[in-house]
Amino acid sequence: ERDKYENNDVAGVVTGLAWTSVGGDILFIESILSKGKGLSITGNLGMVMKESATIALEYIKANAENLGIKQRVLDEYKVHIHVPEGATPKDGPSAGITMLTSLVSTFSQRKVKSKIAMTGEITLRGKVLPVGGIKEKILAAKRANIKEIILCEANKKDIEEIKESYVKGLKFHYVSEMKEVLEIALTKQKVQNAKKL
Amino acid sequence: ERDKYENNDVAGVVTGLAWTSVGGDILFIESILSKGKGLSITGNLGMVMKESATIALEYIKANAENLGIKQRVLDEYKVHIHVPEGATPKDGPSAGITMLTSLVSTFSQRKVKSKIAMTGEITLRGKVLPVGGIKEKILAAKRANIKEIILCEANKKDIEEIKESYVKGLKFHYVSEMKEVLEIALTKQKVQNAKKL
Amino acid sequence: ERDKYENNDVAGVVTGLAWTSVGGDILFIESILSKGKGLSITGNLGMVMKESATIALEYIKANAENLGIKQRVLDEYKVHIHVPEGATPKDGPSAGITMLTSLVSTFSQRKVKSKIAMTGEITLRGKVLPVGGIKEKILAAKRANIKEIILCEANKKDIEEIKESYVKGLKFHYVSEMKEVLEIALTKQKVQNAKKL
Amino acid sequence: ERDKYENNDVAGVVTGLAWTSVGGDILFIESILSKGKGLSITGNLGMVMKESATIALEYIKANAENLGIKQRVLDEYKVHIHVPEGATPKDGPSAGITMLTSLVSTFSQRKVKSKIAMTGEITLRGKVLPVGGIKEKILAAKRANIKEIILCEANKKDIEEIKESYVKGLKFHYVSEMKEVLEIALTKQKVQNAKKL
Amino acid sequence: ERDKYENNDVAGVVTGLAWTSVGGDILFIESILSKGKGLSITGNLGMVMKESATIALEYIKANAENLGIKQRVLDEYKVHIHVPEGATPKDGPSAGITMLTSLVSTFSQRKVKSKIAMTGEITLRGKVLPVGGIKEKILAAKRANIKEIILCEANKKDIEEIKESYVKGLKFHYVSEMKEVLEIALTKQKVQNAKKL
Amino acid sequence: ERDKYENNDVAGVVTGLAWTSVGGDILFIESILSKGKGLSITGNLGMVMKESATIALEYIKANAENLGIKQRVLDEYKVHIHVPEGATPKDGPSAGITMLTSLVSTFSQRKVKSKIAMTGEITLRGKVLPVGGIKEKILAAKRANIKEIILCEANKKDIEEIKESYVKGLKFHYVSEMKEVLEIALTKQKVQNAKKL
Ligand SMILES: [Ca+2]
Ligand SMILES: [Ca+2]
Ligand SMILES: [Ca+2]
Ligand SMILES: [Ca+2]
Ligand SMILES: [Ca+2]
Ligand SMILES: [Ca+2]
Ligand SMILES: [Ca+2]
Ligand SMILES: [Ca+2]
Ligand SMILES: [Ca+2]
Ligand SMILES: [Ca+2]
Ligand SMILES: [Ca+2]
Ligand SMILES: [Ca+2]
């Protein structure tokens, strides 16, 4: 049994797409702030997936102003990232854009767009890189009631190889820059009960 | 020989349900405060179970006000979590709600409800996720003289598959949010000899 | 050749009972204070046995007042725990009450009762849990000239299964709470040349 | 499918040459600054490749004045180095001059020369050492639309053994000192939107 | 070829006895002070041998006054312990009294007695415990021109089993307390060029 | 192909002799200072070789005055040691005197003698110990155009066993104390462009 999309009421919860040994699935990236310093990560993650969280946070710290995030918030809060379903080991770089979106949502308390999912590697210079398992991930997204998907431009060819009826009803966003991801995935609205930062 | 429920006189002691290679059993999550900072964990626990403690604590730190926990207490005390029976290795995410309840009881010195046990994974956004081994855990709870059980809504179907006579005398609470767990499992009363915080 | 009981002139030296691959034996838990912070542990101990030391110390820090230990002493001193015979690897939770007694003796400089030994797991909520290898441990205690033994109430049945002549001359104390252990094992007297704390 | 050269608009992004089990490829070294202290590294790198980053940074700290880098910038900023494509493990000392160039570009915000790539080990005393896999690396550079390549003087003989038509259109710079690398690879210009340091 | 005794001009150099797979040998324990805090250890030592250094230092810190060591020296200096011949892995508790003697010599700058060697485990409560390989160690000591040997009282029986002609010319000191070791092994004299502490 | 001696213009670069599975070779020890505290080490080194760097630094800190090194320099600078050719794993204690010489050269900015190489283990008490592979190391030194070699007195017998024509043109210095190494290997001159310390 696969996961379903859940609503976007809480800051920092973003839907990613995973490709596991039993096929595609969606996963959720969650992040949360508390007074303190640094980054902690849970969710039975491998080294490469943990590195994605570090890359996302370093990118945000270096580009805080452009991202509309206050330096003071970065200085005074500790961020914790979690990927639920602790019984399942997870790894790889493909949750990069999902982690970035989660962190920006949490630091700005901006609402994540409804029924959107994403998969893509991130770089320090702001590029989005292609990832594997696209077909399986797309089918999982559809089953989970996702309506829009963000992918790397370089993954467009993988979508074009999928039978048209399978992708019907899905809207694809192809991006090459991380800032495009944020423009598409984050609304201008704050979440209800936004944390005062 | 299996464990029996013990009384709820002490803050931070909560009964969980475990599924081991020799069948179901109850386990106790204990937590305790001392002057200082941070979190320490003992009990021969695997990485995923240790992560549950971190998730519970980060959730509490981010939602302290809503949970009726003073920021000052979080700042000035170190919390230690222990799961007895050190000879038995333990792992998995299913003690999440038990750890959360233990920590909230300890930080608030609220009394845990009598003869209640629970099993469920927690997330940073406050959801409860389903876990495995439900049938074995329920039978163990009954043997241990437990009267009420908290489970994830999504585990209801596992209870419905159990022969009715086996679950007779047990009251089930199905939840999807972590705050429901706390409302059910924690009384408004402080424990006797509550620590002055 | 087995160890013999040694006198109780020094604070923090307590006799435990161990069950090894070559049968039962007594072991000594030693602890000592120096100016500083924290806990260090030596003696070729496995992870679970090291955890016992942490549990004992956290319990003491949380219950210092009831145990007659000054908060100032806990703040200003570092405690080191050692289990002699470094060539022998040791593990398991059964030295818990021995470590607790050693630490309380050291922090209070109270004298340990003469010719007493003990074995039992400890919990954060102050309970004593039963342990294995009771028969072998009792025989070792007798050979070592021990006169009194503290065991968990739940280990009583193991004693009742031992041939009466084997336990003749030994006095057993069955306990279920950690404070009972301390009442039995520690005298009101300070050790000679007690450290001024 | 192999990587292509990308433009040089961002400080700290430098093109290296890698030799993997499936042949030569280009790789990018990225670095970025944020307020803080120290060095962090991501990209699924082995120990020797991580050591290259440390060597480069220690060299820069010891020679800051000569390199035109302000001591204050080294004191007040943390640098993060990332090598994209987290799914691929990477190791070896050959990215040394690429990491050095990336760090100097980031600390000075100087623009990297267009369409240049490099490979070579670095030393603390400022020498460039030869590396292996030159032929495969050169072919990869050509496919990726690179026009200039920096190599160790001692690798010249490896180029001379390559069929002339293969290296046509490529300009080679043979160096023995790390300062030569920086003179060739970094322009005097600052990048657009240079970070104010 | 075996080691020979060397002179005792330098504080902190003490001769121990080792029993290796190729027979007995002498070894040297060296210690040295520098401004700072803590303990560091080198010499290709296993965990149990490193623990001996920790036990010795904790014992000294707890008994500084009785040992004639100034608290100020313990507070202001870092001590480094080294056991030469890094190519040979070393382990076990038997260098305990040698490490203790080395540290006390270093902290007090007292001269070590000439041509003396020792072997024995130490405890936190100040006892010396017996060790193995006595015969091989004694023969090595004789070959190395050692004249006096300190052993645990409980190792006396091992000496009595050695053919008399083998131990001729050696003077044995049998001890049960660590303070006896120090009385025998350390002279009242300071070393030449004693460090001003 | 083997390494060649390079000039001695830079402080802290010293030539050692290594014995690897493919025969003897020279290696370079480099060290460098930057504002800060402590010691870091790179070069794909094993534990024993890293320990040599620690021993050398502790010896220098304890004997700073005698070595003509200012306490202030030790307090205010961090030292980094690197051994080039990161692709080759290196281990063993034989680079001890080379590391010591490198560090003293760096801390004092004294010039290293030209065309000299060395191999020998160091101790905390200032002795030089013999090492293995002497014949292979000497042949490598000759190939590399080295003219003088420092060895432990106890390695003299290894040289006497080498055919005379092989060692022709090489001058040997046999030492037993670390201070002899420094007297032979370091000139009184400062390096050109000496760092102002
Ligand atoms: Ca799932
Ligand atoms: Ca994803
Ligand atoms: Ca149980
Ligand atoms: Ca549970
Ligand atoms: Ca024993
Ligand atoms: Ca015990
Ligand atoms: Ca690639
Ligand atoms: Ca490269
Ligand atoms: Ca030897
Ligand atoms: Ca010894
Ligand atoms: Ca070489
Ligand atoms: Ca060497």
Coordinates of C-alpha atoms in Angstrom, one line a residue, chain A residues 6 10 13 28 30-34 40-44 78 80 82 84-87 195, chain B residues 47-48 51 54-55 58-59 61-63 71 75 93 121-127 129 157:
Chain A
E6 CA -1.7 15.0 2.6
V10 CA 2.0 23.0 8.1
V13 CA 6.2 19.6 4.9
F28 CA 7.5 13.6 2.9
E30 CA 9.5 17.7 7.2
S31 CA 11.4 20.4 8.9
I32 CA 10.9 22.3 12.2
L33 CA 12.7 25.1 14.1
S34 CA 13.6 25.4 17.8
S40 CA 20.0 17.7 12.9
I41 CA 18.6 15.0 10.7
T42 CA 16.5 11.8 11.3
G43 CA 14.6 9.2 9.2
N44 CA 17.0 6.3 8.7
K78 CA 18.2 25.2 15.0
H80 CA 15.6 19.6 12.4
H82 CA 12.9 14.4 9.3
P84 CA 9.0 9.7 8.1
E85 CA 8.8 5.9 7.9
G86 CA 11.8 5.2 10.0
A87 CA 11.7 1.5 9.2
K195 CA 5.5 30.6 13.8
Chain B
M47 CA 19.6 3.9 15.5
V48 CA 16.0 4.2 14.4
E51 CA 16.0 8.8 16.2
T54 CA 15.2 13.0 18.9
I55 CA 12.0 13.5 16.8
E58 CA 12.4 18.4 18.6
Y59 CA 8.6 18.3 18.2
K61 CA 10.8 22.1 21.6
A62 CA 9.0 23.5 18.5
N63 CA 5.5 23.2 20.0
Q71 CA 10.6 27.2 27.5
D75 CA 16.5 25.4 28.4
P93 CA 10.1 3.6 15.0
E121 CA 5.4 6.1 14.7
I122 CA 5.6 9.9 15.0
T123 CA 6.4 12.6 12.5
L124 CA 7.7 16.2 12.9
R125 CA 4.4 17.6 11.6
G126 CA 2.4 15.9 14.4
K127 CA 0.9 12.9 12.6
L129 CA 1.8 6.7 11.4
K157 CA -8.0 -2.6 10.0

